[in-house]
Amino acid sequence: MRALLVTSVGVTCAAALTLPLATPAASAPAPHSASALPPSTSPASPGAGPPSVQAEATTREALAPSDVRSAAEPSGSTQSLPLAPLDAPSDRVAGAPAAQGLPQRDARPFSLVGVVWDDAEAELHGTVQVRTRATGTTRWSDWQDVETHNAEHAADLGSAEREGRTVRGATAPLWVGDSDGVEVRVRPETRSSQDRAATPVPLPEGMRLELVDPGEGPGEASGENPGEDSAPEPARGAPAGRAAAVPARFADTPATAAALPEVLTAEVAAASAVNAELAEIGATVIPALSRAETLESMELAPGAKPYIGPRPGIVTRKGWGADEKLREKNFGYTKTVKAAFVHHSATGNNYTCKQAPSVLRSIYRYHVKSSGWRDFGYNFAVDKCGNIYEGRAGGVTKAVLGAHTLGFNTNTMGIAVLGSYGSTNPPAAAVTAVSKLTAWKLGLFGRNPKGKITLVSGGSNKYKAGVKVKMNVISGHRDGFATECPGARLYKKLGKARTSSAKLQGR
């Protein structure tokens, strides 16, 4: 797919390009993206239609600017629908919180769902289930569970990302595939004690159902996609695909739109420029290197024997179609990378590897537009076929501050394996990809994948702020937070990942 043109023929984009490399300051809250109802149910004005439609019409927000774009720009949108009580008042115990949800209804096409609420500190104690209808059919899925405990995937308490934005509580997102109908129910947990009858726990206030459409990514309109189910290793050498035009400020000689095939937007060029030492600006893939080539590319002291694995092929943000206008402009960094936390995305396993870029675009939009984060939360992602993807913007070789492990985002990186691995074994290709990625990235910072490291907690439900914790250099999310993530089956594979990673480093 051609990148967006930001200049007319014969004019360079240097004037439009900026490179925000500084650590971010607190930013203005990101608008909560919401969309109009389907034409069949959208009232002409607030107050028209039945009560349920009236409530939806009066609380619905207008489309955010990033949701209204021309066909040539990155697509995607979010429908944000307020939940309502499912039970009639006469059916409820006096004072007890009601189940909330939405009855079966039509929607504009979407592929990922989640529920958000106003207070990021509030927990949803209960169950969330959804049913969806495949686009253009009458087929409804079975009820699917949505992982409710997601607060541990977030920016650290007190950080600029946490305090400087309107952050919301959120469930994990669930990938449901191309759908145009939805039904959701949220039921509160019931608790009892010796001296009190069972009572439901109040649900968080301001719950909304988020329906995310990832839009089309690079090559998808023509049937091409960087993530193939066979998961071939990206070719070594030049980046895959036609290289984008290099803006004048990055080239030795002036470049013009007339002389080059395409010109990148400022946001895309900035996100790509931080990887310029690895691939041409605008590349869709950072090519794999052998270990010898990797060592040759590094500046080493005479006689030094670094322990570092071969650089794996990595699909860039441009390669999976990240809309760079969604994220906060600046990049955030920490001092170093001491450890890697492995996660599962909890989005379910009903995706093909060709769909992985769409899954990533959906999670990205859910993190930023629905949850209020500054960018995609994880530093890297891995799909079931072993393809590796660049996550949060800032440069794959750099110590980019993520929002993946509450309390331990500083000086660490987060790797999300796409899928849910509580009762399903992770594919061997995915575990191998984790080993390759950690052998290379941790090696850049002199870390032993089989070693231990001491981290200082920023505050979690497992370790209070300021507590020093000794952890594995390759840890699971549950090592820093009381959570099921990365799923019991994936967690059991981390020992193998550590051994393989260290071997790739030459240890």
Short mmCIF file of C-alpha atoms in Angstrom, two decimals:
data_model
loop_
_atom_site.label_atom_id
_atom_site.label_comp_id
_atom_site.label_asym_id
_atom_site.label_seq_id
_atom_site.Cartn_x
_atom_site.Cartn_y
_atom_site.Cartn_z
CA MET A 1 0.00 0.00 0.00
CA ARG A 2 1.32 3.41 -0.88
CA ALA A 3 2.06 5.77 1.99
CA LEU A 4 0.11 9.01 2.27
CA LEU A 5 1.21 11.94 0.12
CA VAL A 6 1.82 15.02 2.18
CA THR A 7 3.32 17.22 -0.51
CA SER A 8 2.62 18.08 -4.10
CA VAL A 9 4.84 16.83 -6.93
CA GLY A 10 8.24 18.44 -6.91
CA VAL A 11 8.10 19.54 -3.25
CA THR A 12 9.94 17.71 -0.52
CA CYS A 13 8.30 16.79 2.77
CA ALA A 14 11.20 18.07 4.83
CA ALA A 15 9.27 21.14 5.85
CA ALA A 16 6.43 19.03 7.19
CA LEU A 17 8.56 16.45 8.97
CA THR A 18 9.32 16.62 12.66
CA LEU A 19 11.19 14.12 14.79
CA PRO A 20 9.83 14.02 18.36
CA LEU A 21 12.49 12.08 20.24
CA ALA A 22 12.24 13.62 23.69
CA THR A 23 10.75 11.88 26.68
CA PRO A 24 7.07 12.83 26.74
CA ALA A 25 5.61 15.41 29.04
CA ALA A 26 2.07 15.09 30.30
CA SER A 27 -0.27 15.46 27.38
CA ALA A 28 -3.84 16.49 26.92
CA PRO A 29 -6.35 13.67 27.37
CA ALA A 30 -7.05 11.71 24.23
CA PRO A 31 -10.66 12.08 23.08
CA HIS A 32 -12.84 9.05 23.68
CA SER A 33 -13.66 7.83 20.19
CA ALA A 34 -17.30 7.08 19.60
CA SER A 35 -19.38 6.61 16.52
CA ALA A 36 -22.90 7.09 15.36
CA LEU A 37 -25.52 4.38 15.50
CA PRO A 38 -26.29 2.37 12.37
CA PRO A 39 -28.60 4.30 10.05
CA SER A 40 -31.54 2.05 10.91
CA THR A 41 -31.50 3.07 14.59
CA SER A 42 -29.95 6.52 14.68
CA PRO A 43 -32.55 9.08 15.83
CA ALA A 44 -32.90 12.35 14.01
CA SER A 45 -32.30 14.25 17.22
CA PRO A 46 -31.78 13.56 20.94
CA GLY A 47 -35.08 12.65 22.50
CA ALA A 48 -36.45 10.87 19.44
CA GLY A 49 -37.19 7.18 19.51
CA PRO A 50 -37.61 4.73 22.40
CA PRO A 51 -35.95 5.37 25.81
CA SER A 52 -32.96 3.11 25.11
CA VAL A 53 -32.24 5.03 21.91
CA GLN A 54 -32.76 8.36 23.67
CA ALA A 55 -30.15 7.51 26.29
CA GLU A 56 -27.69 6.38 23.65
CA ALA A 57 -28.25 9.49 21.55
CA THR A 58 -27.75 11.91 24.43
CA THR A 59 -24.54 10.28 25.71
CA ARG A 60 -22.97 9.45 22.38
CA GLU A 61 -19.97 11.59 21.40
CA ALA A 62 -19.19 12.82 17.91
CA LEU A 63 -16.61 11.11 15.77
CA ALA A 64 -13.10 12.11 16.76
CA PRO A 65 -11.06 13.73 13.95
CA SER A 66 -8.88 10.62 13.69
CA ASP A 67 -12.00 8.57 12.94
CA VAL A 68 -12.95 10.69 9.94
CA ARG A 69 -10.42 10.29 7.16
CA SER A 70 -10.26 9.94 3.43
CA ALA A 71 -10.07 6.59 1.72
CA ALA A 72 -6.35 7.17 1.09
CA GLU A 73 -5.57 7.46 4.80
CA PRO A 74 -5.28 4.66 7.37
CA SER A 75 -8.80 3.48 8.12
CA GLY A 76 -10.42 2.16 11.27
CA SER A 77 -13.01 3.37 13.74
CA THR A 78 -14.49 2.77 17.18
CA GLN A 79 -18.15 2.56 18.10
CA SER A 80 -18.65 3.34 21.80
CA LEU A 81 -22.05 2.31 23.18
CA PRO A 82 -23.23 2.91 26.78
CA LEU A 83 -24.48 -0.17 28.63
CA ALA A 84 -27.87 -0.17 30.32
CA PRO A 85 -29.57 -2.34 33.00
CA LEU A 86 -30.76 -5.64 31.55
CA ASP A 87 -33.32 -6.46 34.23
CA ALA A 88 -36.52 -4.54 34.83
CA PRO A 89 -36.56 -2.77 38.24
CA SER A 90 -39.36 -5.09 39.39
CA ASP A 91 -37.13 -8.11 38.80
CA ARG A 92 -34.27 -6.87 40.99
CA VAL A 93 -33.72 -7.13 44.70
CA ALA A 94 -34.06 -3.69 46.26
CA GLY A 95 -30.69 -1.92 46.32
CA ALA A 96 -28.88 -4.68 44.45
CA PRO A 97 -26.83 -3.67 41.39
CA ALA A 98 -28.36 -4.80 38.12
CA ALA A 99 -26.70 -6.74 35.38
CA GLN A 100 -25.87 -4.45 32.48
CA GLY A 101 -25.47 -4.93 28.78
CA LEU A 102 -27.08 -4.49 25.40
CA PRO A 103 -29.65 -6.72 23.69
CA GLN A 104 -28.95 -8.00 20.20
CA ARG A 105 -28.44 -5.09 17.85
CA ASP A 106 -26.98 -4.12 14.52
CA ALA A 107 -23.70 -2.24 14.29
CA ARG A 108 -21.31 -0.98 11.69
CA PRO A 109 -18.65 -3.63 10.90
CA PHE A 110 -16.14 -4.35 13.68
CA SER A 111 -13.69 -7.11 14.58
CA LEU A 112 -12.72 -6.59 18.23
CA VAL A 113 -14.76 -5.86 21.35
CA GLY A 114 -14.10 -4.72 24.90
CA VAL A 115 -15.79 -2.95 27.79
CA VAL A 116 -14.43 0.24 29.39
CA TRP A 117 -15.54 2.33 32.36
CA ASP A 118 -14.82 5.74 33.86
CA ASP A 119 -12.52 5.00 36.81
CA ALA A 120 -9.23 3.36 35.87
CA GLU A 121 -8.70 2.38 39.52
CA ALA A 122 -12.02 0.51 39.74
CA GLU A 123 -12.13 -3.26 39.24
CA LEU A 124 -14.92 -5.02 37.42
CA HIS A 125 -15.91 -7.83 39.78
CA GLY A 126 -18.12 -9.97 37.62
CA THR A 127 -18.37 -11.62 34.22
CA VAL A 128 -18.49 -10.11 30.74
CA GLN A 129 -19.85 -12.16 27.85
CA VAL A 130 -20.50 -11.23 24.25
CA ARG A 131 -22.16 -12.77 21.22
CA THR A 132 -21.50 -11.47 17.73
CA ARG A 133 -22.98 -11.95 14.29
CA ALA A 134 -20.71 -12.56 11.31
CA THR A 135 -20.97 -9.74 8.80
CA GLY A 136 -23.59 -10.25 6.12
CA THR A 137 -25.04 -13.40 7.71
CA THR A 138 -27.65 -14.42 10.28
CA ARG A 139 -25.13 -16.57 12.19
CA TRP A 140 -24.58 -15.64 15.83
CA SER A 141 -21.63 -16.97 17.78
CA ASP A 142 -21.89 -18.74 21.11
CA TRP A 143 -21.42 -16.60 24.20
CA GLN A 144 -17.71 -15.78 24.64
CA ASP A 145 -16.04 -14.73 27.88
CA VAL A 146 -14.09 -11.48 27.97
CA GLU A 147 -11.15 -11.31 30.41
CA THR A 148 -12.20 -8.71 32.99
CA HIS A 149 -8.96 -8.24 34.94
CA ASN A 150 -6.83 -6.00 32.75
CA ALA A 151 -5.67 -3.23 35.11
CA GLU A 152 -2.24 -4.83 35.40
CA HIS A 153 -1.59 -3.96 31.74
CA ALA A 154 -1.16 -0.23 32.17
CA ALA A 155 1.22 2.65 32.75
CA ASP A 156 2.74 2.84 36.23
CA LEU A 157 0.97 4.81 38.93
CA GLY A 158 2.23 8.39 39.12
CA SER A 159 3.70 8.32 35.62
CA ALA A 160 2.99 11.06 33.08
CA GLU A 161 1.07 8.59 30.94
CA ARG A 162 -1.13 7.62 33.87
CA GLU A 163 -1.66 11.05 35.41
CA GLY A 164 -1.60 13.28 32.32
CA ARG A 165 -4.36 11.56 30.38
CA THR A 166 -7.97 10.47 30.81
CA VAL A 167 -7.23 6.80 31.42
CA ARG A 168 -10.15 4.37 31.77
CA GLY A 169 -10.69 1.01 33.31
CA ALA A 170 -10.98 -1.69 30.68
CA THR A 171 -11.41 -5.38 30.10
CA ALA A 172 -8.98 -7.18 27.85
CA PRO A 173 -9.98 -6.82 24.20
CA LEU A 174 -11.45 -9.86 22.44
CA TRP A 175 -10.95 -10.56 18.73
CA VAL A 176 -14.24 -11.75 17.21
CA GLY A 177 -13.58 -11.38 13.47
CA ASP A 178 -15.60 -9.44 10.92
CA SER A 179 -18.98 -8.79 12.57
CA ASP A 180 -21.97 -6.47 12.24
CA GLY A 181 -24.16 -7.50 15.17
CA VAL A 182 -23.50 -7.72 18.90
CA GLU A 183 -25.06 -8.63 22.24
CA VAL A 184 -23.34 -8.17 25.59
CA ARG A 185 -24.12 -8.95 29.22
CA VAL A 186 -22.16 -7.93 32.31
CA ARG A 187 -23.18 -9.67 35.52
CA PRO A 188 -21.89 -8.58 38.93
CA GLU A 189 -20.06 -11.01 41.18
CA THR A 190 -21.99 -12.20 44.22
CA ARG A 191 -20.30 -12.27 47.61
CA SER A 192 -21.48 -13.67 50.91
CA SER A 193 -20.24 -13.77 54.49
CA GLN A 194 -21.20 -15.61 57.67
CA ASP A 195 -23.42 -12.82 58.93
CA ARG A 196 -24.72 -11.48 55.61
CA ALA A 197 -26.68 -12.93 52.74
CA ALA A 198 -25.16 -13.10 49.29
CA THR A 199 -25.15 -9.68 47.63
CA PRO A 200 -23.93 -8.59 44.20
CA VAL A 201 -20.84 -6.37 44.05
CA PRO A 202 -21.53 -3.00 42.38
CA LEU A 203 -20.28 -2.71 38.81
CA PRO A 204 -18.06 0.20 37.75
CA GLU A 205 -19.83 3.34 36.62
CA GLY A 206 -19.91 4.54 33.03
CA MET A 207 -19.50 1.17 31.34
CA ARG A 208 -19.41 1.26 27.55
CA LEU A 209 -19.06 -1.39 24.90
CA GLU A 210 -16.25 -0.66 22.45
CA LEU A 211 -16.56 -2.09 18.94
CA VAL A 212 -13.29 -1.67 17.04
CA ASP A 213 -12.88 -1.80 13.29
CA PRO A 214 -9.16 -2.18 12.43
CA GLY A 215 -9.62 -0.95 8.86
CA GLU A 216 -7.40 -2.08 6.02
CA GLY A 217 -3.65 -2.36 6.45
CA PRO A 218 -0.75 -2.38 3.99
CA GLY A 219 -1.45 -4.70 1.07
CA GLU A 220 -4.75 -6.00 2.42
CA ALA A 221 -6.83 -4.39 -0.30
CA SER A 222 -4.81 -6.31 -2.90
CA GLY A 223 -4.71 -9.51 -0.88
CA GLU A 224 -1.10 -9.07 0.26
CA ASN A 225 -0.05 -9.16 3.88
CA PRO A 226 3.28 -9.28 5.74
CA GLY A 227 2.07 -11.97 8.16
CA GLU A 228 1.64 -15.26 6.29
CA ASP A 229 0.35 -18.40 7.96
CA SER A 230 3.46 -20.26 6.90
CA ALA A 231 5.50 -17.63 8.76
CA PRO A 232 8.55 -17.54 6.48
CA GLU A 233 11.65 -15.92 7.93
CA PRO A 234 11.95 -12.44 6.41
CA ALA A 235 14.68 -12.29 3.80
CA ARG A 236 18.04 -10.96 4.80
CA GLY A 237 19.38 -7.85 3.19
CA ALA A 238 17.13 -5.12 1.85
CA PRO A 239 13.80 -4.63 3.65
CA ALA A 240 10.86 -6.48 2.16
CA GLY A 241 8.68 -4.46 -0.16
CA ARG A 242 9.39 -1.32 -2.11
CA ALA A 243 11.28 1.24 -0.06
CA ALA A 244 9.50 4.49 0.66
CA ALA A 245 10.89 7.84 -0.33
CA VAL A 246 13.39 9.25 2.14
CA PRO A 247 12.53 12.82 3.16
CA ALA A 248 15.24 15.32 2.32
CA ARG A 249 16.44 15.77 5.89
CA PHE A 250 17.34 12.05 6.02
CA ALA A 251 19.07 11.84 2.66
CA ASP A 252 22.51 12.90 1.52
CA THR A 253 20.94 14.71 -1.41
CA PRO A 254 17.58 16.50 -1.67
CA ALA A 255 14.69 14.16 -2.50
CA THR A 256 11.50 15.23 -4.21
CA ALA A 257 8.13 13.60 -4.64
CA ALA A 258 8.66 13.75 -8.41
CA ALA A 259 11.88 11.75 -8.21
CA LEU A 260 10.73 9.18 -5.63
CA PRO A 261 7.82 6.73 -5.60
CA GLU A 262 6.12 7.86 -2.39
CA VAL A 263 6.45 10.36 0.43
CA LEU A 264 5.64 9.57 4.04
CA THR A 265 3.60 11.63 6.44
CA ALA A 266 5.56 13.33 9.21
CA GLU A 267 4.18 10.92 11.81
CA VAL A 268 5.04 7.80 9.83
CA ALA A 269 8.49 9.11 8.95
CA ALA A 270 9.23 9.95 12.59
CA ALA A 271 8.18 6.48 13.78
CA SER A 272 10.34 4.94 11.07
CA ALA A 273 13.37 7.23 11.46
CA VAL A 274 14.15 5.86 14.94
CA ASN A 275 14.92 2.55 13.21
CA ALA A 276 16.92 4.14 10.39
CA GLU A 277 20.13 2.34 11.36
CA LEU A 278 18.37 -0.99 10.75
CA ALA A 279 16.24 -0.39 7.66
CA GLU A 280 15.38 2.30 5.16
CA ILE A 281 12.85 4.87 6.30
CA GLY A 282 9.41 3.61 5.37
CA ALA A 283 10.41 -0.07 5.36
CA THR A 284 7.70 -2.54 6.26
CA VAL A 285 10.19 -5.09 7.63
CA ILE A 286 13.48 -4.82 9.50
CA PRO A 287 15.44 -7.64 7.87
CA ALA A 288 16.90 -10.56 9.78
CA LEU A 289 20.68 -10.86 10.18
CA SER A 290 22.89 -13.79 11.03
CA ARG A 291 24.79 -13.59 14.31
CA ALA A 292 27.98 -12.69 12.44
CA GLU A 293 26.17 -9.94 10.57
CA THR A 294 24.62 -8.73 13.80
CA LEU A 295 28.02 -8.48 15.49
CA GLU A 296 29.48 -6.78 12.44
CA SER A 297 26.76 -4.14 12.59
CA MET A 298 27.65 -3.22 16.17
CA GLU A 299 30.44 -0.95 17.38
CA LEU A 300 32.51 -3.26 19.56
CA ALA A 301 35.62 -2.65 21.59
CA PRO A 302 38.70 -4.52 20.32
CA GLY A 303 38.72 -8.08 21.63
CA ALA A 304 35.20 -7.80 23.03
CA LYS A 305 33.07 -10.93 23.04
CA PRO A 306 29.48 -9.78 23.34
CA TYR A 307 26.71 -12.23 24.04
CA ILE A 308 24.00 -11.36 21.58
CA GLY A 309 21.70 -13.37 19.36
CA PRO A 310 21.14 -12.84 15.65
CA ARG A 311 18.73 -10.05 14.86
CA PRO A 312 15.34 -11.52 13.93
CA GLY A 313 13.15 -10.12 11.17
CA ILE A 314 10.67 -7.63 12.62
CA VAL A 315 7.52 -6.29 10.95
CA THR A 316 7.57 -2.54 11.52
CA ARG A 317 4.66 -0.38 12.62
CA LYS A 318 4.29 0.69 9.01
CA GLY A 319 4.29 -2.97 8.04
CA TRP A 320 1.27 -3.79 10.23
CA GLY A 321 -0.46 -0.52 9.39
CA ALA A 322 -0.27 1.50 12.61
CA ASP A 323 -2.11 4.81 12.28
CA GLU A 324 0.61 7.09 13.64
CA LYS A 325 -1.87 9.94 14.13
CA LEU A 326 -3.54 8.02 16.96
CA ARG A 327 -0.59 7.92 19.35
CA GLU A 328 0.95 10.69 21.40
CA LYS A 329 3.47 12.57 19.29
CA ASN A 330 6.54 12.22 21.53
CA PHE A 331 8.37 9.02 22.43
CA GLY A 332 9.19 7.97 25.99
CA TYR A 333 12.37 6.21 27.10
CA THR A 334 13.88 4.65 30.20
CA LYS A 335 17.58 4.26 30.97
CA THR A 336 18.09 0.63 30.00
CA VAL A 337 16.41 -2.74 29.50
CA LYS A 338 17.03 -5.07 32.43
CA ALA A 339 14.31 -7.65 31.84
CA ALA A 340 11.59 -8.83 29.48
CA PHE A 341 8.05 -9.56 30.62
CA VAL A 342 6.12 -12.07 28.52
CA HIS A 343 2.35 -11.67 28.18
CA HIS A 344 -0.53 -13.10 26.25
CA SER A 345 -2.93 -10.61 24.69
CA ALA A 346 -6.02 -12.53 25.98
CA THR A 347 -7.73 -11.67 22.68
CA GLY A 348 -8.51 -15.31 21.94
CA ASN A 349 -7.00 -17.73 19.44
CA ASN A 350 -9.55 -17.37 16.63
CA TYR A 351 -7.31 -15.46 14.27
CA THR A 352 -5.11 -16.46 11.35
CA CYS A 353 -1.60 -15.15 11.01
CA LYS A 354 -2.73 -13.19 7.96
CA GLN A 355 -5.12 -11.42 10.31
CA ALA A 356 -2.44 -10.66 12.94
CA PRO A 357 -1.79 -7.11 11.62
CA SER A 358 -5.53 -6.44 11.89
CA VAL A 359 -5.50 -7.78 15.46
CA LEU A 360 -2.61 -5.44 16.26
CA ARG A 361 -4.35 -2.41 14.75
CA SER A 362 -7.44 -3.25 16.78
CA ILE A 363 -5.53 -3.61 20.06
CA TYR A 364 -3.63 -0.40 19.30
CA ARG A 365 -6.86 1.53 18.75
CA TYR A 366 -8.39 -0.03 21.88
CA HIS A 367 -5.36 0.93 23.98
CA VAL A 368 -5.31 4.54 22.75
CA LYS A 369 -8.89 5.53 21.91
CA SER A 370 -10.80 3.33 24.36
CA SER A 371 -8.41 2.94 27.33
CA GLY A 372 -6.74 6.36 27.02
CA TRP A 373 -3.11 5.18 26.75
CA ARG A 374 -0.52 7.15 24.81
CA ASP A 375 0.31 4.31 22.41
CA PHE A 376 0.18 0.54 21.98
CA GLY A 377 1.05 -0.89 25.39
CA TYR A 378 3.57 -3.62 24.53
CA ASN A 379 7.04 -3.09 23.08
CA PHE A 380 6.73 -6.11 20.80
CA ALA A 381 4.13 -8.64 19.71
CA VAL A 382 4.46 -12.19 18.41
CA ASP A 383 1.78 -14.10 16.50
CA LYS A 384 1.05 -17.84 16.52
CA CYS A 385 3.23 -18.35 13.42
CA GLY A 386 6.28 -16.76 15.02
CA ASN A 387 6.17 -13.41 13.22
CA ILE A 388 7.61 -10.60 15.35
CA TYR A 389 6.10 -7.11 15.29
CA GLU A 390 7.33 -3.72 16.48
CA GLY A 391 4.98 -2.47 19.19
CA ARG A 392 5.16 0.87 20.95
CA ALA A 393 6.90 3.51 18.84
CA GLY A 394 10.37 4.78 19.67
CA GLY A 395 12.82 2.36 18.09
CA VAL A 396 13.26 -1.40 18.41
CA THR A 397 16.86 -1.13 19.68
CA LYS A 398 16.04 1.52 22.29
CA ALA A 399 14.79 1.36 25.86
CA VAL A 400 11.23 2.45 25.10
CA LEU A 401 8.93 2.96 28.08
CA GLY A 402 5.88 0.73 27.70
CA ALA A 403 2.59 0.20 29.55
CA HIS A 404 2.58 -3.56 29.86
CA THR A 405 3.35 -4.56 33.46
CA LEU A 406 1.90 -2.27 36.12
CA GLY A 407 4.66 -1.47 38.60
CA PHE A 408 7.51 -2.74 36.41
CA ASN A 409 7.43 -0.77 33.17
CA THR A 410 10.63 1.13 33.97
CA ASN A 411 13.79 -0.42 32.48
CA THR A 412 11.93 -3.42 31.08
CA MET A 413 10.24 -4.45 27.84
CA GLY A 414 6.94 -6.21 27.25
CA ILE A 415 6.32 -8.94 24.67
CA ALA A 416 2.72 -9.94 23.95
CA VAL A 417 2.04 -13.31 22.32
CA LEU A 418 -1.24 -12.83 20.45
CA GLY A 419 -3.79 -15.27 21.81
CA SER A 420 -5.05 -16.75 25.08
CA TYR A 421 -2.90 -19.44 26.68
CA GLY A 422 -4.55 -20.36 29.97
CA SER A 423 -5.76 -23.74 28.70
CA THR A 424 -4.24 -23.78 25.20
CA ASN A 425 -0.59 -24.56 24.51
CA PRO A 426 1.27 -21.77 22.72
CA PRO A 427 2.57 -22.78 19.28
CA ALA A 428 6.23 -23.75 19.22
CA ALA A 429 6.84 -21.06 16.60
CA ALA A 430 5.66 -18.38 19.01
CA VAL A 431 7.92 -19.61 21.83
CA THR A 432 10.86 -19.76 19.41
CA ALA A 433 10.15 -16.20 18.34
CA VAL A 434 10.23 -15.05 21.97
CA SER A 435 13.63 -16.74 22.33
CA LYS A 436 15.00 -15.07 19.19
CA LEU A 437 13.69 -11.64 20.12
CA THR A 438 15.00 -11.74 23.69
CA ALA A 439 18.40 -13.16 22.64
CA TRP A 440 18.88 -10.13 20.42
CA LYS A 441 17.22 -7.31 22.35
CA LEU A 442 18.46 -8.32 25.82
CA GLY A 443 21.90 -8.91 24.29
CA LEU A 444 22.00 -5.27 23.18
CA PHE A 445 21.89 -4.35 26.87
CA GLY A 446 24.24 -7.09 28.11
CA ARG A 447 21.57 -9.21 29.80
CA ASN A 448 21.77 -12.98 30.33
CA PRO A 449 18.39 -14.58 29.51
CA LYS A 450 19.03 -17.29 32.10
CA GLY A 451 20.06 -14.79 34.76
CA LYS A 452 18.38 -12.84 37.56
CA ILE A 453 17.96 -9.11 37.92
CA THR A 454 16.76 -6.78 40.68
CA LEU A 455 13.91 -4.43 39.81
CA VAL A 456 12.26 -1.73 41.93
CA SER A 457 8.48 -1.93 42.06
CA GLY A 458 6.49 1.12 41.08
CA GLY A 459 3.53 -0.33 42.96
CA SER A 460 1.36 -3.34 42.13
CA ASN A 461 -1.03 -5.70 43.87
CA LYS A 462 1.92 -8.02 44.53
CA TYR A 463 4.72 -5.62 45.51
CA LYS A 464 4.41 -2.22 47.13
CA ALA A 465 6.09 0.79 45.57
CA GLY A 466 9.80 0.96 46.35
CA VAL A 467 10.21 -2.75 47.09
CA LYS A 468 13.26 -4.35 45.44
CA VAL A 469 12.36 -7.60 43.72
CA LYS A 470 14.73 -10.22 42.31
CA MET A 471 13.31 -11.69 39.12
CA ASN A 472 14.26 -13.74 36.10
CA VAL A 473 15.60 -11.66 33.24
CA ILE A 474 12.85 -13.29 31.19
CA SER A 475 9.79 -13.23 33.43
CA GLY A 476 6.09 -13.78 33.02
CA HIS A 477 3.65 -11.01 33.77
CA ARG A 478 2.44 -12.90 36.85
CA ASP A 479 5.92 -12.58 38.38
CA GLY A 480 5.31 -8.86 38.90
CA PHE A 481 1.55 -8.82 39.39
CA ALA A 482 -1.03 -11.23 40.78
CA THR A 483 -2.59 -12.19 37.45
CA GLU A 484 -3.19 -15.20 35.23
CA CYS A 485 -1.19 -13.55 32.42
CA PRO A 486 0.61 -14.86 30.37
CA GLY A 487 -1.62 -17.91 30.84
CA ALA A 488 -0.54 -21.08 32.62
CA ARG A 489 0.43 -22.90 29.42
CA LEU A 490 2.63 -20.09 28.10
CA TYR A 491 4.17 -19.48 31.52
CA LYS A 492 5.34 -23.10 31.61
CA LYS A 493 7.26 -22.53 28.36
CA LEU A 494 9.36 -19.66 29.69
CA GLY A 495 12.08 -21.99 31.01
CA LYS A 496 12.59 -23.33 27.51
CA ALA A 497 12.58 -19.79 26.12
CA ARG A 498 15.32 -18.75 28.56
CA THR A 499 17.53 -21.70 27.65
CA SER A 500 17.08 -21.19 23.90
CA SER A 501 17.62 -17.46 24.17
CA ALA A 502 20.87 -17.89 26.07
CA LYS A 503 22.09 -20.47 23.54
CA LEU A 504 21.37 -18.04 20.69
CA GLN A 505 23.52 -15.49 22.53
CA GLY A 506 26.41 -17.95 22.56
CA ARG A 507 26.26 -18.69 26.27
#
